[in-house]
Short mmCIF file of N, CA and C in Angstrom, two decimals:
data_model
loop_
_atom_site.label_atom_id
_atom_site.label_comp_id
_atom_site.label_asym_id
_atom_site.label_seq_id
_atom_site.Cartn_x
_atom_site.Cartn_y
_atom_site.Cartn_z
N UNK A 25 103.58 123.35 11.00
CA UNK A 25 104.83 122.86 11.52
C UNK A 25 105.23 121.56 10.80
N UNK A 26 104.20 120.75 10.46
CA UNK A 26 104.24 119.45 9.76
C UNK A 26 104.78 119.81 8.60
N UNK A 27 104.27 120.78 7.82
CA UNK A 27 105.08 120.98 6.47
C UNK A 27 106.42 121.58 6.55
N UNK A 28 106.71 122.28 7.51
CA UNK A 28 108.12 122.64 7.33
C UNK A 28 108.95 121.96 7.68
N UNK A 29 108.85 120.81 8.50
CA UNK A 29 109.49 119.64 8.95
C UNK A 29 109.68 118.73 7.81
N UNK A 30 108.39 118.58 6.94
CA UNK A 30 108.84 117.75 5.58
C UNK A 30 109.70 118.45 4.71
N UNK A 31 109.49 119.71 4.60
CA UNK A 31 110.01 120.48 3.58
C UNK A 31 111.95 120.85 3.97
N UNK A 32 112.07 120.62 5.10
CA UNK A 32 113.67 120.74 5.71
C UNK A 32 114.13 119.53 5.70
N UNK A 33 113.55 118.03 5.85
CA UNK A 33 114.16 116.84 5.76
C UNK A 33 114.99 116.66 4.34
N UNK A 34 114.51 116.58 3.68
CA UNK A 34 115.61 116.39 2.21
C UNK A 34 116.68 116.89 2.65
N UNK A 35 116.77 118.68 2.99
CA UNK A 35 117.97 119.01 3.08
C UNK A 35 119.41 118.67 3.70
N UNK A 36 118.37 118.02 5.16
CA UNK A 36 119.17 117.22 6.26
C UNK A 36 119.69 116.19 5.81
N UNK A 37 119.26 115.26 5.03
CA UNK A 37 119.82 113.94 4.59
C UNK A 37 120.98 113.83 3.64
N UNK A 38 121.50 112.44 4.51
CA UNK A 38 122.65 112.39 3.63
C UNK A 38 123.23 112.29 2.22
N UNK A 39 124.00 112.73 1.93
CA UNK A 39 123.86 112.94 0.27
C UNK A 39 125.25 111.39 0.24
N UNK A 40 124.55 111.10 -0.67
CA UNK A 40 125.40 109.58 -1.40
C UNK A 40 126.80 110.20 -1.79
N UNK A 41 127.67 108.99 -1.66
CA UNK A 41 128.91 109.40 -1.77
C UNK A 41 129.86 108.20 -2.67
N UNK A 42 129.94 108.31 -3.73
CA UNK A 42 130.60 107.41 -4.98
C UNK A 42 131.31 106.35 -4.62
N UNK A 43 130.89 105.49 -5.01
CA UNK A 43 131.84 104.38 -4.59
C UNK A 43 133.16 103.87 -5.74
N UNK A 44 134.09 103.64 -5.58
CA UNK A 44 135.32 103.55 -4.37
C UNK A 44 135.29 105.08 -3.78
N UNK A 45 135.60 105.68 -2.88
CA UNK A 45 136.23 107.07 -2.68
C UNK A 45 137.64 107.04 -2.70
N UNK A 46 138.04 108.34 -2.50
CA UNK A 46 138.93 108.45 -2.87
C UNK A 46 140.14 108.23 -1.83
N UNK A 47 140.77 107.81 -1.13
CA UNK A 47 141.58 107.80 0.49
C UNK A 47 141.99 109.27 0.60
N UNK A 48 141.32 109.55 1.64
CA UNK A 48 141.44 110.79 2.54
C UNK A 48 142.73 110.94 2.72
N UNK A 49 143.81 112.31 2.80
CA UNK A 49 144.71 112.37 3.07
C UNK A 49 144.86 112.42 4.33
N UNK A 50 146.50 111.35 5.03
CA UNK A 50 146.72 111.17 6.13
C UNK A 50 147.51 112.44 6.64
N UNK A 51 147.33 112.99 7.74
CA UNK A 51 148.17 113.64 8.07
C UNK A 51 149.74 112.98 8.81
N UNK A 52 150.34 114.34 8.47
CA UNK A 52 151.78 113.95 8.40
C UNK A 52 152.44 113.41 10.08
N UNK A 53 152.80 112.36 9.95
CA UNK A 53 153.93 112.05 11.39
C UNK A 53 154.63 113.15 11.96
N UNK A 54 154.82 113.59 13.19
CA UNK A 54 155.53 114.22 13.37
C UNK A 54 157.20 113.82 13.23
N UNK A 55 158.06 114.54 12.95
CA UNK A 55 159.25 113.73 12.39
C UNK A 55 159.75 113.33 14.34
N UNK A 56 160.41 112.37 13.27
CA UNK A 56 161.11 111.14 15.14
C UNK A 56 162.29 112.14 15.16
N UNK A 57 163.11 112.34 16.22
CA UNK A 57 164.31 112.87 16.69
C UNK A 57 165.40 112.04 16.11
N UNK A 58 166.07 113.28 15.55
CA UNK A 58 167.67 112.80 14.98
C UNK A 58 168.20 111.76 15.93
N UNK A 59 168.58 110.53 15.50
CA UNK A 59 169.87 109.53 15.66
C UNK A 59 170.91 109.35 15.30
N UNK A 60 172.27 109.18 15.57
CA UNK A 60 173.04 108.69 14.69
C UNK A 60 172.93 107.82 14.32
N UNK A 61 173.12 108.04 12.68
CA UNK A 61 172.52 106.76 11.88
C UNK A 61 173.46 104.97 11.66
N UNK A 62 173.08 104.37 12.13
CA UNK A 62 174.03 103.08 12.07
C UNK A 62 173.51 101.97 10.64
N UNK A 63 174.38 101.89 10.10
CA UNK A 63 173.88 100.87 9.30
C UNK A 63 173.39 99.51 9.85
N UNK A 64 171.81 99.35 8.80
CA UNK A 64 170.95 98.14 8.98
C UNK A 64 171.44 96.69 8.18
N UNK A 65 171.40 95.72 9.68
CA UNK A 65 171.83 94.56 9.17
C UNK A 65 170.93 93.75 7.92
N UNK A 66 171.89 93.41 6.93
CA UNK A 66 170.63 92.89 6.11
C UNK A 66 170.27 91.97 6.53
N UNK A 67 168.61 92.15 5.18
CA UNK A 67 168.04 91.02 6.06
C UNK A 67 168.36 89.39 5.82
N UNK A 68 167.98 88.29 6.33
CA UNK A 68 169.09 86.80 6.22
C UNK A 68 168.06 86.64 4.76
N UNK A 69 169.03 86.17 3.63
CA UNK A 69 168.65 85.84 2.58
C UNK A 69 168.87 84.00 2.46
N UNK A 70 168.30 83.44 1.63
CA UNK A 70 168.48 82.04 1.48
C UNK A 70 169.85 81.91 0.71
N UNK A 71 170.53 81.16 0.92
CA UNK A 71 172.04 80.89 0.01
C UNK A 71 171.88 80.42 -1.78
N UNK A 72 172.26 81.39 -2.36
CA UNK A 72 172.14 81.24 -3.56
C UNK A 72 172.53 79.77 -4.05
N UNK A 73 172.02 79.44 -5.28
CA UNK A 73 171.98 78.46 -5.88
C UNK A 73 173.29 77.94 -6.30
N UNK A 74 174.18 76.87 -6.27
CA UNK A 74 175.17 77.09 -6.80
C UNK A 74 174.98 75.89 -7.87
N UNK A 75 174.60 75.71 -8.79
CA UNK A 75 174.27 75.02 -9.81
C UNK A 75 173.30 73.97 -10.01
N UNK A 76 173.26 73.01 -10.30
CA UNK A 76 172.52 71.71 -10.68
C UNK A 76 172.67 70.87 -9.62
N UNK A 77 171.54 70.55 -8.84
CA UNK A 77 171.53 69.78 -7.65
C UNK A 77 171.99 67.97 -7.95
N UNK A 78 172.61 67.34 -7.43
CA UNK A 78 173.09 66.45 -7.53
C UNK A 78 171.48 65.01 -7.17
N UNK A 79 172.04 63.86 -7.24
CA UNK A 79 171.34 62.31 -7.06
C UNK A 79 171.51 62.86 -5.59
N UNK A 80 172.64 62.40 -5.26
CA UNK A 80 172.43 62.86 -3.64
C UNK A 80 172.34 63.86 -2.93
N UNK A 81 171.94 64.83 -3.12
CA UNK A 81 171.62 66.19 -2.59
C UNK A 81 169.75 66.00 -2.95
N UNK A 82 169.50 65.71 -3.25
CA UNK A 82 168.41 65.32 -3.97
C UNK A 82 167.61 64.34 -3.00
N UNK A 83 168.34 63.03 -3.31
CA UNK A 83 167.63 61.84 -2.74
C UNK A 83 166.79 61.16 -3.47
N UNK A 84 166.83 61.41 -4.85
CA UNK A 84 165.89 60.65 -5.66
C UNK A 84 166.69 60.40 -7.57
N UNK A 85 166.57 60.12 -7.83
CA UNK A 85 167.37 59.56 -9.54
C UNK A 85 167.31 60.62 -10.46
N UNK A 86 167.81 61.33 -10.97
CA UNK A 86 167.44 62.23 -12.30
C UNK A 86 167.69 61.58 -13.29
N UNK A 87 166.88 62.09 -14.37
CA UNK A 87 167.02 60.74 -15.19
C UNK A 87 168.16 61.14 -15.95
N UNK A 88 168.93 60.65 -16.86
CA UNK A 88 170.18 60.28 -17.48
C UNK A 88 170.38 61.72 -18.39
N UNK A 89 169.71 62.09 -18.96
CA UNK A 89 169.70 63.32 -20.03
C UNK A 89 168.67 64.77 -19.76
N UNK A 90 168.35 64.70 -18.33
CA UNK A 90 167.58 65.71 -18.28
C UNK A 90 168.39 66.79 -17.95
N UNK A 91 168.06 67.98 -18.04
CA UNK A 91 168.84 69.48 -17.92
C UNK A 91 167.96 70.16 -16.59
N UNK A 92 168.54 70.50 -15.74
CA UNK A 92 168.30 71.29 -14.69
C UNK A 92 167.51 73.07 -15.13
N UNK A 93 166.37 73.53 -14.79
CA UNK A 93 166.06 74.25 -15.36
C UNK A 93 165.97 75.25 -14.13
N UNK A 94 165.46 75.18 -13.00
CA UNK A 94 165.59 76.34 -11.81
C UNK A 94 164.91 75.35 -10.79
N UNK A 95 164.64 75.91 -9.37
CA UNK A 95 164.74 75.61 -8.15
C UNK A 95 163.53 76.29 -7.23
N UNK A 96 162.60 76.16 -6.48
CA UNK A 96 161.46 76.87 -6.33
C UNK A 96 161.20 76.94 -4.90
N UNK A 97 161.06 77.63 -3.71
CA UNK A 97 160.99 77.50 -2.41
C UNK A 97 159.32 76.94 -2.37
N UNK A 98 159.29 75.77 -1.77
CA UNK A 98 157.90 75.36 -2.00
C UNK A 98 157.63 75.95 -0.49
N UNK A 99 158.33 75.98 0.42
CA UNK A 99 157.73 76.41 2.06
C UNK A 99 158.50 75.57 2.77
N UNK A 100 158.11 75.56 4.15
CA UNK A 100 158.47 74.67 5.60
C UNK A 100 159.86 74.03 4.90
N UNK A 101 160.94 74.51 4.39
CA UNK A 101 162.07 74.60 4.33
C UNK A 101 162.09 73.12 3.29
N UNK A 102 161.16 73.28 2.36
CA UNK A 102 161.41 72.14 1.11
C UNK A 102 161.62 73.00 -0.20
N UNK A 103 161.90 72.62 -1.46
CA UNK A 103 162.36 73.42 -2.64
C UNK A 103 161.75 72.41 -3.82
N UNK A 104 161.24 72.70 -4.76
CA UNK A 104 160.93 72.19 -5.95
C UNK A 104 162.13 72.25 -7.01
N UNK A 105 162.37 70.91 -7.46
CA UNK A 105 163.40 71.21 -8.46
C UNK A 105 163.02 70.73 -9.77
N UNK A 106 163.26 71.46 -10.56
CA UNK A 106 162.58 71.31 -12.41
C UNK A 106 163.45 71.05 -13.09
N UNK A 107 162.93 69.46 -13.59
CA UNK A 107 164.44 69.55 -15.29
C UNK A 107 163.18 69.00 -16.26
N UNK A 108 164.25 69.68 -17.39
CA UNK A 108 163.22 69.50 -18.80
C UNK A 108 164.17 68.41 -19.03
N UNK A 109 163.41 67.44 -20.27
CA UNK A 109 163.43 66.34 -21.02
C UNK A 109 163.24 66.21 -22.14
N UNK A 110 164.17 65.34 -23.10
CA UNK A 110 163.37 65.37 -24.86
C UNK A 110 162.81 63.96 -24.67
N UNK A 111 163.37 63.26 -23.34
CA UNK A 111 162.97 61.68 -23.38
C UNK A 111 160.73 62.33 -23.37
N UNK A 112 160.20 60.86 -23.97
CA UNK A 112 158.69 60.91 -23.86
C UNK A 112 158.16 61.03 -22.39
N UNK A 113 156.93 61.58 -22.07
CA UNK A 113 156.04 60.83 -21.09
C UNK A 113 156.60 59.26 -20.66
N UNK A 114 155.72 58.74 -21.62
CA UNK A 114 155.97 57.12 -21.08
C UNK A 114 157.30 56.24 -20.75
N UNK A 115 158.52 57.01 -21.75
CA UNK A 115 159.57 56.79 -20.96
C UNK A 115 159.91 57.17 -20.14
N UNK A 116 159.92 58.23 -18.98
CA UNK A 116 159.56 58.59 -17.85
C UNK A 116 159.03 58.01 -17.39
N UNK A 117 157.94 57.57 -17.37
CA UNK A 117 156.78 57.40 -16.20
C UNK A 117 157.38 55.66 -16.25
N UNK A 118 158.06 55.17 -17.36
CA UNK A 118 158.64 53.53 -16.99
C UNK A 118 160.43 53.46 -16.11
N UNK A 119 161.11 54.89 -16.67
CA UNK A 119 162.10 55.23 -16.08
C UNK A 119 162.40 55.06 -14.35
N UNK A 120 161.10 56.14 -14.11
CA UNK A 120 160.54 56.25 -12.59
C UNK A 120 160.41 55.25 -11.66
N UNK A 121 159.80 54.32 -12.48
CA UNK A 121 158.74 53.35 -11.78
C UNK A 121 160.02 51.91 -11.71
N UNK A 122 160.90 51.40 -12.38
CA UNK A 122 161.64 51.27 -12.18
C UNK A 122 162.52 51.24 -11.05
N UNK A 123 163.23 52.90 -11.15
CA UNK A 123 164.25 53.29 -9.97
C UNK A 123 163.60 53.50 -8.97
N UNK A 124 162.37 53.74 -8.72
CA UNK A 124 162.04 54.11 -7.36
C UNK A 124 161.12 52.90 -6.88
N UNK A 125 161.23 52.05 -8.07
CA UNK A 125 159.97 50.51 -7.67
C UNK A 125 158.88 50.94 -7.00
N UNK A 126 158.54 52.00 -7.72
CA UNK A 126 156.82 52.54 -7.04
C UNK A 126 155.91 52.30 -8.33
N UNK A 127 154.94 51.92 -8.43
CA UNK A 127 154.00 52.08 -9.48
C UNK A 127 153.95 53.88 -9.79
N UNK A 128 153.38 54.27 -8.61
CA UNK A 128 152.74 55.72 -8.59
C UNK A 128 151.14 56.21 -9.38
N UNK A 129 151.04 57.54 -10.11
CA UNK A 129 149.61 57.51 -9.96
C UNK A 129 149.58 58.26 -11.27
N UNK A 130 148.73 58.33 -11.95
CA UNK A 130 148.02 59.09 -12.91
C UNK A 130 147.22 60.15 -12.19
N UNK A 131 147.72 61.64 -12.30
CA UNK A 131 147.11 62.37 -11.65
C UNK A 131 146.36 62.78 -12.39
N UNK A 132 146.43 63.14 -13.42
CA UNK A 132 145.72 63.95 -14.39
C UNK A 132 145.59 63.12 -15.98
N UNK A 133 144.90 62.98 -16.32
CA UNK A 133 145.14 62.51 -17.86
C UNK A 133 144.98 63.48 -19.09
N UNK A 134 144.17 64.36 -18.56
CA UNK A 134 144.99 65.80 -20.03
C UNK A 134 145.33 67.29 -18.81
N UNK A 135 146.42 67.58 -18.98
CA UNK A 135 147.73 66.83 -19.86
C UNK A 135 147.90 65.96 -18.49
N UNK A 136 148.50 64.79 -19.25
CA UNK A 136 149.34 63.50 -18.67
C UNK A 136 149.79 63.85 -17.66
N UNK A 137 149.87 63.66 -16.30
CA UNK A 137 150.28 63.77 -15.57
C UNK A 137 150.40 62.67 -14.25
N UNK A 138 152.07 62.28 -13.68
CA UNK A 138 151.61 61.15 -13.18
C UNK A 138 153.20 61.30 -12.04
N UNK A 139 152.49 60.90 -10.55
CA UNK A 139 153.27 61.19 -9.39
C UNK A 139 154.19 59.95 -9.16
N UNK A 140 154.95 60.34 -8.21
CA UNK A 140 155.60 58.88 -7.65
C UNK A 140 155.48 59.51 -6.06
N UNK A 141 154.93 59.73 -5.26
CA UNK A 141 154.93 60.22 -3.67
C UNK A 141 155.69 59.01 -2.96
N UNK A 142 157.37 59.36 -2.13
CA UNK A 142 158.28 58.54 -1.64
C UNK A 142 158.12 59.06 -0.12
N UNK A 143 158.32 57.99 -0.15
CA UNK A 143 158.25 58.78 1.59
C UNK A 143 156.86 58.91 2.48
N UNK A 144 157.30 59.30 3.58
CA UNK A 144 155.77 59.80 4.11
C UNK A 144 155.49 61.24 4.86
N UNK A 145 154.56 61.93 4.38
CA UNK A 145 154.07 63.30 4.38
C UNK A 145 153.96 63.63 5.91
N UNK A 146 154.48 64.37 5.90
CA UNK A 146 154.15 65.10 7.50
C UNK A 146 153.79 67.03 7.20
N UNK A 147 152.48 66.69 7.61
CA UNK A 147 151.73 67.97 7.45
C UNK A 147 152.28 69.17 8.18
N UNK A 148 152.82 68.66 9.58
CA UNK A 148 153.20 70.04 10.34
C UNK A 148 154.67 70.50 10.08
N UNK A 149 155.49 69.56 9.24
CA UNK A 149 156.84 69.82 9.05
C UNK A 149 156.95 70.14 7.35
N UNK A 150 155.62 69.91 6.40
CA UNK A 150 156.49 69.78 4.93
C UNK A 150 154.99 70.56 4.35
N UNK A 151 155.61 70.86 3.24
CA UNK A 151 154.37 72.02 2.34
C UNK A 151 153.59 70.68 1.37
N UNK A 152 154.82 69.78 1.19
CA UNK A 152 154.22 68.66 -0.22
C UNK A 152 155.17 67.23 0.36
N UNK A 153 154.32 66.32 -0.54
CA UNK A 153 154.86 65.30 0.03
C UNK A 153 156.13 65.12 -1.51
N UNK A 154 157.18 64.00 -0.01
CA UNK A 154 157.96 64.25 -1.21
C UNK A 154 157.91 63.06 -2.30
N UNK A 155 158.76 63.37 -3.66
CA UNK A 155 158.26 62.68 -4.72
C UNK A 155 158.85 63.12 -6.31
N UNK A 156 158.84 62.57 -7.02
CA UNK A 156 158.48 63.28 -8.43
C UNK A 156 157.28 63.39 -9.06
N UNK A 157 157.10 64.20 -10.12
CA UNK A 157 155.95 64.86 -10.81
C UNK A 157 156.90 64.88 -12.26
N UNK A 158 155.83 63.92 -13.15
CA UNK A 158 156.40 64.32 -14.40
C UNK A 158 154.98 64.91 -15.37
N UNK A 159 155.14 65.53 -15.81
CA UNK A 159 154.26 66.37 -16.61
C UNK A 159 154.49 65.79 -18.40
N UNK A 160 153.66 65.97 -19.13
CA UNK A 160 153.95 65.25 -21.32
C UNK A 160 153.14 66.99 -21.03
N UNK A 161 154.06 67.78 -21.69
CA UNK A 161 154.03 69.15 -22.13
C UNK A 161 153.99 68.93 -23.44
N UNK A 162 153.59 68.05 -24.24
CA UNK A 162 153.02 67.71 -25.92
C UNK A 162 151.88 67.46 -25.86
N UNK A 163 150.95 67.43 -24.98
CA UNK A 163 149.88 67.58 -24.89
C UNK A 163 148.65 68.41 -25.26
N UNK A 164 147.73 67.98 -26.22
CA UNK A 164 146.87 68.98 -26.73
C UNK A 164 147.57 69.92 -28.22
N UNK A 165 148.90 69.13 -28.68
CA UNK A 165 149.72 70.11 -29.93
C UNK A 165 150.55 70.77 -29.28
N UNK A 166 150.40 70.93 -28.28
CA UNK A 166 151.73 72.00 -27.16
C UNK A 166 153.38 71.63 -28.16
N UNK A 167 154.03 72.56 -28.09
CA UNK A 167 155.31 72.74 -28.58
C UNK A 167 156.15 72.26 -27.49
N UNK A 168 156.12 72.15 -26.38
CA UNK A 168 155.90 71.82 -24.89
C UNK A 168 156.64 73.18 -24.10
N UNK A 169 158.05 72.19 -23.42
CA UNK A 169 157.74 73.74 -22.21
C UNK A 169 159.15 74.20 -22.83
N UNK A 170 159.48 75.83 -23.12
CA UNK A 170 160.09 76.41 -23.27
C UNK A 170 161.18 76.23 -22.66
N UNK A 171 162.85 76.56 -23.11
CA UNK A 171 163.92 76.31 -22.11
C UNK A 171 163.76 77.67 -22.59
N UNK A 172 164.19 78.17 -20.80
CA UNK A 172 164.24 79.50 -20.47
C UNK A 172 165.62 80.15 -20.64
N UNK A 173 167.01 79.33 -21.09
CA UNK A 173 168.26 79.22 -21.42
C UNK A 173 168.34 80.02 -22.92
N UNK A 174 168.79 81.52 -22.49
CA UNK A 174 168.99 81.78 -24.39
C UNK A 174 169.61 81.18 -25.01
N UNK A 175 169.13 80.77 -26.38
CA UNK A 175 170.01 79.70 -27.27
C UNK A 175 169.93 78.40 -26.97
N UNK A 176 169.62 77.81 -25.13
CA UNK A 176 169.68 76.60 -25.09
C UNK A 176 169.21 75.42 -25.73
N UNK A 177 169.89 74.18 -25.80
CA UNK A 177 169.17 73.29 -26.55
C UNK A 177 168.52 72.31 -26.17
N UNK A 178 167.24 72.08 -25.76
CA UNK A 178 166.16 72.08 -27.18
C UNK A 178 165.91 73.31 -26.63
N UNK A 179 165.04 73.27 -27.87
CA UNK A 179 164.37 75.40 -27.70
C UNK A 179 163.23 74.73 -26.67
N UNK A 180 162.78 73.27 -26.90
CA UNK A 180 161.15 73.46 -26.33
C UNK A 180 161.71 71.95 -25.51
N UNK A 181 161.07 71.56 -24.02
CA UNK A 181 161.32 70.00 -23.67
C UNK A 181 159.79 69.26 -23.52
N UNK A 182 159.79 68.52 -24.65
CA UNK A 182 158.49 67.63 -24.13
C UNK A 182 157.93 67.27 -22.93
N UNK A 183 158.76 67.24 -22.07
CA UNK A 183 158.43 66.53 -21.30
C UNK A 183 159.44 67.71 -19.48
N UNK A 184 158.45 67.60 -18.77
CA UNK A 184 159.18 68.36 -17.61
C UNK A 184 159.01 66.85 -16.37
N UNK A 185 160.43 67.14 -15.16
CA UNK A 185 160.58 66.38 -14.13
C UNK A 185 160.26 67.23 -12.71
N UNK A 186 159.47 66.80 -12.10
CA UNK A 186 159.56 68.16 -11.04
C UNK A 186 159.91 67.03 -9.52
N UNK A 187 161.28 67.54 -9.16
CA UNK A 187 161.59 66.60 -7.77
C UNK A 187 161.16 67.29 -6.52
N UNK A 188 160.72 66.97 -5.25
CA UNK A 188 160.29 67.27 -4.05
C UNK A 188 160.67 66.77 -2.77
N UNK A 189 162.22 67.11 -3.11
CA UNK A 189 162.83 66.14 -1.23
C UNK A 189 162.17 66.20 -0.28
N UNK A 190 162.03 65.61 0.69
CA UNK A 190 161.83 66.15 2.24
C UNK A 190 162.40 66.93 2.50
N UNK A 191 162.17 67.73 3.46
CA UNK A 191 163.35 68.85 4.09
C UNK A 191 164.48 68.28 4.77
N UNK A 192 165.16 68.81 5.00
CA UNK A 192 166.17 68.44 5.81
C UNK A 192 165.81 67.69 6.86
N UNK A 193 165.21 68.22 8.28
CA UNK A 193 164.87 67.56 9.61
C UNK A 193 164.13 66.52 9.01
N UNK A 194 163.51 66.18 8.33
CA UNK A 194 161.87 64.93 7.86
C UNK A 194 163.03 64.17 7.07
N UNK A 195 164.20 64.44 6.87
CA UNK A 195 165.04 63.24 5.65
C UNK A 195 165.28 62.18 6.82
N UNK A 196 164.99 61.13 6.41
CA UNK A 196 165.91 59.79 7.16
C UNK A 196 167.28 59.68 7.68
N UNK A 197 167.41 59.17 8.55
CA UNK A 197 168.83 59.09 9.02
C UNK A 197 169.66 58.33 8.20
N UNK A 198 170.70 58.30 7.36
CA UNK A 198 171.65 57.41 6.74
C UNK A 198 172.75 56.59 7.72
#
């Protein structure tokens, strides 16, 4: 009895099965009952861009010759805004420091990178604190950062501005 019990176990056991498998087909829903069909409200989209954000729409200085390059939903109802530059790093980072009479920070030193954080951060209302971020995109031989503008001029901007308002509710009262 002992041997036929060994001799039937192999057969019983489970046989290995390849890993990933393959997803089992679902069976089909039964179909839902005809409705008359009403058209679906779309869904709420954010209001398109209507050009180059202004000093005061903003809340912070752009510098004199920079070009507006696009606009970025950072979250909790704040937006990243990007302009390229042919001005240097260091004229920037003396530009900045200047108009906003902040020293600010060396975030990074390759590539160059250096903040001005205005304001004060509120974690449960904002994704980033607000501020500028200037980036030296000549860094390391870099050609720097591409204008994404066909034909636009420069083909390449040394140097990028990245602004970070508060949101709306977190802006100061004027």
């Amino acid at each position: 009895m002992v041997v036929v019990i060994a001799l039937a176990a192999p057969a019983f056991a489970q046989v290995p099965q390849p890993f990933p498998r393959p997803a089992a087909p679902t069976p089909a829903a039964p179909p839902a009952p005809q409705r008359p069909a009403t058209p679906a409200a779309p869904p709420p989209q954010a209001p398109p861009s209507t050009g180059a954000p202004t000093e005061a729409t903003l809340g912070f200085p752009i510098y004199p010759t920079a070009q507006f390059i696009a606009s970025y939903d950072a979250g909790r109802g704040q937006r990243y805004y990007i302009f390229g530059t042919t001005a240097t790093y260091g004229e920037l980072v003396a530009y900045y420091r200047t108009q906003l009479k902040e020293k600010g920070n060396q975030v990074f030193d390759e590539p160059p990178t250096h903040m001005f954080e205005v304001g004060r951060f509120r974690e449960e209302t904002m994704a980033f604190p607000p501020g500028v971020t200037i980036k030296d995109w000549t860094w390391g031989g870099s050609q720097g950062y591409p204008n994404p503008k066909p034909g636009g001029q420069p083909a390449r901007f040394p140097s990028i501005i990245m602004i970070v308002p508060a949101p709306p509710a977190a802006a100061p009262p004027r």
